[in-house]
Amino acid sequence: MCTIFPLVLQPARDALYHMLGLYFPMFKSVKTVPFWLHAIICATMSFVSLVLGLFIDKTNVWFSLVGSFCTAFLGFIFPALFYMYSGNWSLKTVGWFNYISTYLLLIGGIISLVFGCAAVVYLEIFPDATE
């Protein structure tokens, strides 16, 4: 648990900083974020993770939920949103292929997030469903 926690939440924190960096220049780099704000963001992410860990009895369920959530955002949703909001993004400037591919990546990420979390919850409620 001590090694997986930073492996999952630190990339999520960095992705959040890069996303906020599109609108707030202080988030362009982890080094330019004020310490008090960095501490609040890290403490909030850790607190939410701690609360989930306290109320979810089984460790594998907690890891599955955090993994599903972070994978959907880091692998699908954030890259599509970064590409869309990086500037000068329209059908005319990027072309049909990039336009459709970006939306498919975003929709696929939302679908993987919903079905990933739903599968974990479903298998927790009905554990005999895997047999």
PDB file of N, CA and C in Angstrom, residues 30-111:
ATOM      1  N   VAL A  30       5.170  22.123 -11.170  1.00  0.00           N
ATOM      2  CA  VAL A  30       4.986  21.796  -9.757  1.00  0.00           C
ATOM      3  C   VAL A  30       5.835  22.729  -8.892  1.00  0.00           C
ATOM      4  N   LYS A  31       6.956  23.176  -9.417  1.00  0.00           N
ATOM      5  CA  LYS A  31       7.867  24.031  -8.654  1.00  0.00           C
ATOM      6  C   LYS A  31       7.359  25.461  -8.500  1.00  0.00           C
ATOM      7  N   THR A  32       6.432  25.887  -9.356  1.00  0.00           N
ATOM      8  CA  THR A  32       5.934  27.260  -9.269  1.00  0.00           C
ATOM      9  C   THR A  32       4.658  27.378  -8.450  1.00  0.00           C
ATOM     10  N   VAL A  33       4.095  26.265  -8.006  1.00  0.00           N
ATOM     11  CA  VAL A  33       2.882  26.299  -7.182  1.00  0.00           C
ATOM     12  C   VAL A  33       3.283  26.713  -5.766  1.00  0.00           C
ATOM     13  N   PRO A  34       2.591  27.688  -5.170  1.00  0.00           N
ATOM     14  CA  PRO A  34       2.910  28.057  -3.790  1.00  0.00           C
ATOM     15  C   PRO A  34       2.750  26.861  -2.849  1.00  0.00           C
ATOM     16  N   PHE A  35       3.617  26.808  -1.854  1.00  0.00           N
ATOM     17  CA  PHE A  35       3.625  25.647  -0.967  1.00  0.00           C
ATOM     18  C   PHE A  35       2.292  25.457  -0.260  1.00  0.00           C
ATOM     19  N   TRP A  36       1.669  26.536   0.190  1.00  0.00           N
ATOM     20  CA  TRP A  36       0.410  26.401   0.920  1.00  0.00           C
ATOM     21  C   TRP A  36      -0.675  25.798   0.030  1.00  0.00           C
ATOM     22  N   LEU A  37      -0.700  26.175  -1.238  1.00  0.00           N
ATOM     23  CA  LEU A  37      -1.691  25.624  -2.158  1.00  0.00           C
ATOM     24  C   LEU A  37      -1.372  24.172  -2.498  1.00  0.00           C
ATOM     25  N   HIS A  38      -0.088  23.891  -2.688  1.00  0.00           N
ATOM     26  CA  HIS A  38       0.349  22.519  -2.938  1.00  0.00           C
ATOM     27  C   HIS A  38      -0.019  21.621  -1.755  1.00  0.00           C
ATOM     28  N   ALA A  39       0.197  22.108  -0.545  1.00  0.00           N
ATOM     29  CA  ALA A  39      -0.128  21.331   0.653  1.00  0.00           C
ATOM     30  C   ALA A  39      -1.627  21.092   0.769  1.00  0.00           C
ATOM     31  N   ILE A  40      -2.440  22.087   0.444  1.00  0.00           N
ATOM     32  CA  ILE A  40      -3.899  21.921   0.515  1.00  0.00           C
ATOM     33  C   ILE A  40      -4.371  20.891  -0.501  1.00  0.00           C
ATOM     34  N   ILE A  41      -3.857  20.962  -1.719  1.00  0.00           N
ATOM     35  CA  ILE A  41      -4.273  20.015  -2.758  1.00  0.00           C
ATOM     36  C   ILE A  41      -3.850  18.596  -2.399  1.00  0.00           C
ATOM     37  N   CYS A  42      -2.606  18.424  -1.982  1.00  0.00           N
ATOM     38  CA  CYS A  42      -2.125  17.082  -1.606  1.00  0.00           C
ATOM     39  C   CYS A  42      -2.864  16.547  -0.387  1.00  0.00           C
ATOM     40  N   ALA A  43      -3.112  17.407   0.594  1.00  0.00           N
ATOM     41  CA  ALA A  43      -3.834  16.970   1.792  1.00  0.00           C
ATOM     42  C   ALA A  43      -5.270  16.586   1.458  1.00  0.00           C
ATOM     43  N   THR A  44      -5.905  17.329   0.557  1.00  0.00           N
ATOM     44  CA  THR A  44      -7.276  16.998   0.163  1.00  0.00           C
ATOM     45  C   THR A  44      -7.328  15.655  -0.553  1.00  0.00           C
ATOM     46  N   MET A  45      -6.400  15.431  -1.486  1.00  0.00           N
ATOM     47  CA  MET A  45      -6.379  14.146  -2.190  1.00  0.00           C
ATOM     48  C   MET A  45      -6.086  12.999  -1.228  1.00  0.00           C
ATOM     49  N   SER A  46      -5.174  13.218  -0.300  1.00  0.00           N
ATOM     50  CA  SER A  46      -4.846  12.179   0.677  1.00  0.00           C
ATOM     51  C   SER A  46      -6.005  11.932   1.629  1.00  0.00           C
ATOM     52  N   PHE A  47      -6.690  12.998   2.028  1.00  0.00           N
ATOM     53  CA  PHE A  47      -7.823  12.847   2.942  1.00  0.00           C
ATOM     54  C   PHE A  47      -8.966  12.078   2.287  1.00  0.00           C
ATOM     55  N   VAL A  48      -9.269  12.407   1.044  1.00  0.00           N
ATOM     56  CA  VAL A  48     -10.325  11.674   0.329  1.00  0.00           C
ATOM     57  C   VAL A  48      -9.947  10.204   0.190  1.00  0.00           C
ATOM     58  N   SER A  49      -8.700   9.948  -0.131  1.00  0.00           N
ATOM     59  CA  SER A  49      -8.235   8.569  -0.243  1.00  0.00           C
ATOM     60  C   SER A  49      -8.282   7.852   1.103  1.00  0.00           C
ATOM     61  N   LEU A  50      -7.932   8.560   2.180  1.00  0.00           N
ATOM     62  CA  LEU A  50      -7.987   7.979   3.519  1.00  0.00           C
ATOM     63  C   LEU A  50      -9.414   7.648   3.923  1.00  0.00           C
ATOM     64  N   VAL A  51     -10.343   8.549   3.661  1.00  0.00           N
ATOM     65  CA  VAL A  51     -11.748   8.305   4.005  1.00  0.00           C
ATOM     66  C   VAL A  51     -12.283   7.108   3.228  1.00  0.00           C
ATOM     67  N   LEU A  52     -11.952   7.032   1.948  1.00  0.00           N
ATOM     68  CA  LEU A  52     -12.367   5.861   1.171  1.00  0.00           C
ATOM     69  C   LEU A  52     -11.748   4.591   1.735  1.00  0.00           C
ATOM     70  N   GLY A  53     -10.486   4.669   2.123  1.00  0.00           N
ATOM     71  CA  GLY A  53      -9.816   3.509   2.697  1.00  0.00           C
ATOM     72  C   GLY A  53     -10.401   3.088   4.033  1.00  0.00           C
ATOM     73  N   LEU A  54     -10.895   4.042   4.812  1.00  0.00           N
ATOM     74  CA  LEU A  54     -11.490   3.713   6.107  1.00  0.00           C
ATOM     75  C   LEU A  54     -12.856   3.053   5.966  1.00  0.00           C
ATOM     76  N   PHE A  55     -13.635   3.516   5.010  1.00  0.00           N
ATOM     77  CA  PHE A  55     -14.996   3.013   4.886  1.00  0.00           C
ATOM     78  C   PHE A  55     -15.134   1.817   3.960  1.00  0.00           C
ATOM     79  N   ILE A  56     -14.118   1.515   3.205  1.00  0.00           N
ATOM     80  CA  ILE A  56     -14.153   0.333   2.342  1.00  0.00           C
ATOM     81  C   ILE A  56     -13.294  -0.729   3.009  1.00  0.00           C
ATOM     82  N   ASP A  57     -13.927  -1.827   3.408  1.00  0.00           N
ATOM     83  CA  ASP A  57     -13.259  -2.851   4.209  1.00  0.00           C
ATOM     84  C   ASP A  57     -12.132  -3.555   3.462  1.00  0.00           C
ATOM     85  N   LYS A  58     -12.375  -3.923   2.238  1.00  0.00           N
ATOM     86  CA  LYS A  58     -11.411  -4.734   1.495  1.00  0.00           C
ATOM     87  C   LYS A  58     -10.433  -3.844   0.734  1.00  0.00           C
ATOM     88  N   THR A  59      -9.171  -4.150   0.867  1.00  0.00           N
ATOM     89  CA  THR A  59      -8.136  -3.355   0.216  1.00  0.00           C
ATOM     90  C   THR A  59      -8.220  -3.460  -1.301  1.00  0.00           C
ATOM     91  N   ASN A  60      -8.537  -4.647  -1.812  1.00  0.00           N
ATOM     92  CA  ASN A  60      -8.590  -4.802  -3.269  1.00  0.00           C
ATOM     93  C   ASN A  60      -9.723  -3.982  -3.881  1.00  0.00           C
ATOM     94  N   VAL A  61     -10.821  -3.790  -3.152  1.00  0.00           N
ATOM     95  CA  VAL A  61     -11.914  -2.957  -3.664  1.00  0.00           C
ATOM     96  C   VAL A  61     -11.464  -1.497  -3.728  1.00  0.00           C
ATOM     97  N   TRP A  62     -10.770  -1.050  -2.689  1.00  0.00           N
ATOM     98  CA  TRP A  62     -10.283   0.327  -2.655  1.00  0.00           C
ATOM     99  C   TRP A  62      -9.287   0.572  -3.784  1.00  0.00           C
ATOM    100  N   PHE A  63      -8.347  -0.359  -3.953  1.00  0.00           N
ATOM    101  CA  PHE A  63      -7.367  -0.217  -5.033  1.00  0.00           C
ATOM    102  C   PHE A  63      -8.042  -0.271  -6.400  1.00  0.00           C
ATOM    103  N   SER A  64      -9.063  -1.102  -6.544  1.00  0.00           N
ATOM    104  CA  SER A  64      -9.769  -1.183  -7.823  1.00  0.00           C
ATOM    105  C   SER A  64     -10.491   0.120  -8.138  1.00  0.00           C
ATOM    106  N   LEU A  65     -11.129   0.718  -7.136  1.00  0.00           N
ATOM    107  CA  LEU A  65     -11.825   1.986  -7.368  1.00  0.00           C
ATOM    108  C   LEU A  65     -10.844   3.114  -7.701  1.00  0.00           C
ATOM    109  N   VAL A  66      -9.787   3.226  -6.915  1.00  0.00           N
ATOM    110  CA  VAL A  66      -8.797   4.279  -7.172  1.00  0.00           C
ATOM    111  C   VAL A  66      -8.117   4.040  -8.518  1.00  0.00           C
ATOM    112  N   GLY A  67      -7.791   2.789  -8.815  1.00  0.00           N
ATOM    113  CA  GLY A  67      -7.160   2.467 -10.091  1.00  0.00           C
ATOM    114  C   GLY A  67      -8.057   2.749 -11.276  1.00  0.00           C
ATOM    115  N   SER A  68      -9.331   2.386 -11.157  1.00  0.00           N
ATOM    116  CA  SER A  68     -10.277   2.642 -12.238  1.00  0.00           C
ATOM    117  C   SER A  68     -10.451   4.138 -12.462  1.00  0.00           C
ATOM    118  N   PHE A  69     -10.591   4.869 -11.379  1.00  0.00           N
ATOM    119  CA  PHE A  69     -10.792   6.312 -11.464  1.00  0.00           C
ATOM    120  C   PHE A  69      -9.567   7.009 -12.061  1.00  0.00           C
ATOM    121  N   CYS A  70      -8.394   6.716 -11.527  1.00  0.00           N
ATOM    122  CA  CYS A  70      -7.172   7.381 -12.001  1.00  0.00           C
ATOM    123  C   CYS A  70      -6.808   6.959 -13.422  1.00  0.00           C
ATOM    124  N   THR A  71      -7.005   5.688 -13.759  1.00  0.00           N
ATOM    125  CA  THR A  71      -6.690   5.226 -15.107  1.00  0.00           C
ATOM    126  C   THR A  71      -7.582   5.894 -16.143  1.00  0.00           C
ATOM    127  N   ALA A  72      -8.868   6.008 -15.839  1.00  0.00           N
ATOM    128  CA  ALA A  72      -9.780   6.646 -16.787  1.00  0.00           C
ATOM    129  C   ALA A  72      -9.402   8.106 -17.009  1.00  0.00           C
ATOM    130  N   PHE A  73      -9.068   8.797 -15.927  1.00  0.00           N
ATOM    131  CA  PHE A  73      -8.716  10.207 -16.078  1.00  0.00           C
ATOM    132  C   PHE A  73      -7.342  10.400 -16.693  1.00  0.00           C
ATOM    133  N   LEU A  74      -6.332   9.657 -16.218  1.00  0.00           N
ATOM    134  CA  LEU A  74      -4.971   9.863 -16.714  1.00  0.00           C
ATOM    135  C   LEU A  74      -4.767   9.331 -18.124  1.00  0.00           C
ATOM    136  N   GLY A  75      -5.451   8.247 -18.466  1.00  0.00           N
ATOM    137  CA  GLY A  75      -5.224   7.624 -19.760  1.00  0.00           C
ATOM    138  C   GLY A  75      -6.132   8.095 -20.873  1.00  0.00           C
ATOM    139  N   PHE A  76      -7.329   8.563 -20.520  1.00  0.00           N
ATOM    140  CA  PHE A  76      -8.301   8.890 -21.558  1.00  0.00           C
ATOM    141  C   PHE A  76      -8.828  10.322 -21.480  1.00  0.00           C
ATOM    142  N   ILE A  77      -9.369  10.700 -20.334  1.00  0.00           N
ATOM    143  CA  ILE A  77     -10.097  11.965 -20.241  1.00  0.00           C
ATOM    144  C   ILE A  77      -9.150  13.163 -20.278  1.00  0.00           C
ATOM    145  N   PHE A  78      -8.113  13.178 -19.424  1.00  0.00           N
ATOM    146  CA  PHE A  78      -7.199  14.325 -19.401  1.00  0.00           C
ATOM    147  C   PHE A  78      -6.463  14.536 -20.719  1.00  0.00           C
ATOM    148  N   PRO A  79      -5.931  13.488 -21.390  1.00  0.00           N
ATOM    149  CA  PRO A  79      -5.275  13.758 -22.682  1.00  0.00           C
ATOM    150  C   PRO A  79      -6.210  14.387 -23.716  1.00  0.00           C
ATOM    151  N   ALA A  80      -7.449  13.919 -23.762  1.00  0.00           N
ATOM    152  CA  ALA A  80      -8.400  14.504 -24.709  1.00  0.00           C
ATOM    153  C   ALA A  80      -8.697  15.959 -24.347  1.00  0.00           C
ATOM    154  N   LEU A  81      -8.907  16.225 -23.063  1.00  0.00           N
ATOM    155  CA  LEU A  81      -9.185  17.601 -22.650  1.00  0.00           C
ATOM    156  C   LEU A  81      -7.978  18.508 -22.849  1.00  0.00           C
ATOM    157  N   PHE A  82      -6.765  17.999 -22.595  1.00  0.00           N
ATOM    158  CA  PHE A  82      -5.564  18.804 -22.820  1.00  0.00           C
ATOM    159  C   PHE A  82      -5.446  19.179 -24.292  1.00  0.00           C
ATOM    160  N   TYR A  83      -5.717  18.213 -25.159  1.00  0.00           N
ATOM    161  CA  TYR A  83      -5.618  18.485 -26.589  1.00  0.00           C
ATOM    162  C   TYR A  83      -6.683  19.489 -27.023  1.00  0.00           C
ATOM    163  N   MET A  84      -7.878  19.353 -26.459  1.00  0.00           N
ATOM    164  CA  MET A  84      -8.957  20.266 -26.828  1.00  0.00           C
ATOM    165  C   MET A  84      -8.705  21.695 -26.342  1.00  0.00           C
ATOM    166  N   TYR A  85      -8.179  21.832 -25.141  1.00  0.00           N
ATOM    167  CA  TYR A  85      -8.023  23.154 -24.546  1.00  0.00           C
ATOM    168  C   TYR A  85      -6.620  23.727 -24.685  1.00  0.00           C
ATOM    169  N   SER A  86      -5.772  23.095 -25.477  1.00  0.00           N
ATOM    170  CA  SER A  86      -4.416  23.621 -25.645  1.00  0.00           C
ATOM    171  C   SER A  86      -4.374  24.842 -26.555  1.00  0.00           C
ATOM    172  N   GLY A  87      -5.468  25.148 -27.191  1.00  0.00           N
ATOM    173  CA  GLY A  87      -5.544  26.355 -28.001  1.00  0.00           C
ATOM    174  C   GLY A  87      -5.703  26.058 -29.477  1.00  0.00           C
ATOM    175  N   ASN A  88      -6.491  26.882 -30.139  1.00  0.00           N
ATOM    176  CA  ASN A  88      -6.709  26.792 -31.578  1.00  0.00           C
ATOM    177  C   ASN A  88      -7.200  25.406 -31.990  1.00  0.00           C
ATOM    178  N   TRP A  89      -8.135  24.875 -31.246  1.00  0.00           N
ATOM    179  CA  TRP A  89      -8.660  23.542 -31.528  1.00  0.00           C
ATOM    180  C   TRP A  89     -10.072  23.683 -32.068  1.00  0.00           C
ATOM    181  N   SER A  90     -10.219  23.388 -33.331  1.00  0.00           N
ATOM    182  CA  SER A  90     -11.532  23.378 -33.970  1.00  0.00           C
ATOM    183  C   SER A  90     -11.469  22.391 -35.127  1.00  0.00           C
ATOM    184  N   LEU A  91     -12.613  22.083 -35.661  1.00  0.00           N
ATOM    185  CA  LEU A  91     -12.677  21.139 -36.776  1.00  0.00           C
ATOM    186  C   LEU A  91     -11.869  21.650 -37.964  1.00  0.00           C
ATOM    187  N   LYS A  92     -11.898  22.942 -38.167  1.00  0.00           N
ATOM    188  CA  LYS A  92     -11.197  23.523 -39.308  1.00  0.00           C
ATOM    189  C   LYS A  92      -9.673  23.440 -39.154  1.00  0.00           C
ATOM    190  N   THR A  93      -9.165  23.599 -37.923  1.00  0.00           N
ATOM    191  CA  THR A  93      -7.712  23.631 -37.728  1.00  0.00           C
ATOM    192  C   THR A  93      -7.096  22.252 -37.531  1.00  0.00           C
ATOM    193  N   VAL A  94      -7.834  21.301 -36.937  1.00  0.00           N
ATOM    194  CA  VAL A  94      -7.229  19.994 -36.658  1.00  0.00           C
ATOM    195  C   VAL A  94      -7.647  18.910 -37.638  1.00  0.00           C
ATOM    196  N   GLY A  95      -8.702  19.118 -38.378  1.00  0.00           N
ATOM    197  CA  GLY A  95      -9.146  18.122 -39.352  1.00  0.00           C
ATOM    198  C   GLY A  95     -10.110  17.113 -38.744  1.00  0.00           C
ATOM    199  N   TRP A  96     -10.760  16.373 -39.646  1.00  0.00           N
ATOM    200  CA  TRP A  96     -11.781  15.417 -39.213  1.00  0.00           C
ATOM    201  C   TRP A  96     -11.219  14.300 -38.350  1.00  0.00           C
ATOM    202  N   PHE A  97     -10.092  13.727 -38.747  1.00  0.00           N
ATOM    203  CA  PHE A  97      -9.554  12.576 -38.024  1.00  0.00           C
ATOM    204  C   PHE A  97      -9.223  12.923 -36.573  1.00  0.00           C
ATOM    205  N   ASN A  98      -8.475  13.997 -36.357  1.00  0.00           N
ATOM    206  CA  ASN A  98      -8.124  14.401 -34.992  1.00  0.00           C
ATOM    207  C   ASN A  98      -9.354  14.820 -34.198  1.00  0.00           C
ATOM    208  N   TYR A  99     -10.284  15.477 -34.842  1.00  0.00           N
ATOM    209  CA  TYR A  99     -11.500  15.932 -34.170  1.00  0.00           C
ATOM    210  C   TYR A  99     -12.317  14.740 -33.666  1.00  0.00           C
ATOM    211  N   ILE A 100     -12.549  13.778 -34.547  1.00  0.00           N
ATOM    212  CA  ILE A 100     -13.337  12.596 -34.167  1.00  0.00           C
ATOM    213  C   ILE A 100     -12.561  11.727 -33.183  1.00  0.00           C
ATOM    214  N   SER A 101     -11.266  11.557 -33.405  1.00  0.00           N
ATOM    215  CA  SER A 101     -10.450  10.735 -32.502  1.00  0.00           C
ATOM    216  C   SER A 101     -10.421  11.303 -31.089  1.00  0.00           C
ATOM    217  N   THR A 102     -10.338  12.611 -30.974  1.00  0.00           N
ATOM    218  CA  THR A 102     -10.306  13.230 -29.649  1.00  0.00           C
ATOM    219  C   THR A 102     -11.623  13.020 -28.922  1.00  0.00           C
ATOM    220  N   TYR A 103     -12.721  13.202 -29.625  1.00  0.00           N
ATOM    221  CA  TYR A 103     -14.016  12.967 -28.987  1.00  0.00           C
ATOM    222  C   TYR A 103     -14.222  11.492 -28.650  1.00  0.00           C
ATOM    223  N   LEU A 104     -13.743  10.587 -29.501  1.00  0.00           N
ATOM    224  CA  LEU A 104     -13.844   9.160 -29.184  1.00  0.00           C
ATOM    225  C   LEU A 104     -13.009   8.810 -27.960  1.00  0.00           C
ATOM    226  N   LEU A 105     -11.831   9.418 -27.834  1.00  0.00           N
ATOM    227  CA  LEU A 105     -10.996   9.200 -26.656  1.00  0.00           C
ATOM    228  C   LEU A 105     -11.690   9.705 -25.395  1.00  0.00           C
ATOM    229  N   LEU A 106     -12.306  10.868 -25.468  1.00  0.00           N
ATOM    230  CA  LEU A 106     -13.018  11.427 -24.321  1.00  0.00           C
ATOM    231  C   LEU A 106     -14.226  10.576 -23.952  1.00  0.00           C
ATOM    232  N   ILE A 107     -15.006  10.189 -24.927  1.00  0.00           N
ATOM    233  CA  ILE A 107     -16.187   9.353 -24.665  1.00  0.00           C
ATOM    234  C   ILE A 107     -15.769   7.982 -24.159  1.00  0.00           C
ATOM    235  N   GLY A 108     -14.710   7.414 -24.740  1.00  0.00           N
ATOM    236  CA  GLY A 108     -14.203   6.130 -24.253  1.00  0.00           C
ATOM    237  C   GLY A 108     -13.722   6.209 -22.816  1.00  0.00           C
ATOM    238  N   GLY A 109     -13.109   7.328 -22.436  1.00  0.00           N
ATOM    239  CA  GLY A 109     -12.673   7.518 -21.056  1.00  0.00           C
ATOM    240  C   GLY A 109     -13.837   7.596 -20.094  1.00  0.00           C
ATOM    241  N   ILE A 110     -14.879   8.296 -20.487  1.00  0.00           N
ATOM    242  CA  ILE A 110     -16.062   8.389 -19.632  1.00  0.00           C
ATOM    243  C   ILE A 110     -16.720   7.026 -19.492  1.00  0.00           C
ATOM    244  N   ILE A 111     -16.791   6.281 -20.587  1.00  0.00           N
ATOM    245  CA  ILE A 111     -17.373   4.936 -20.532  1.00  0.00           C
ATOM    246  C   ILE A 111     -16.525   4.021 -19.657  1.00  0.00           C
TER     247      ILE A 111
END
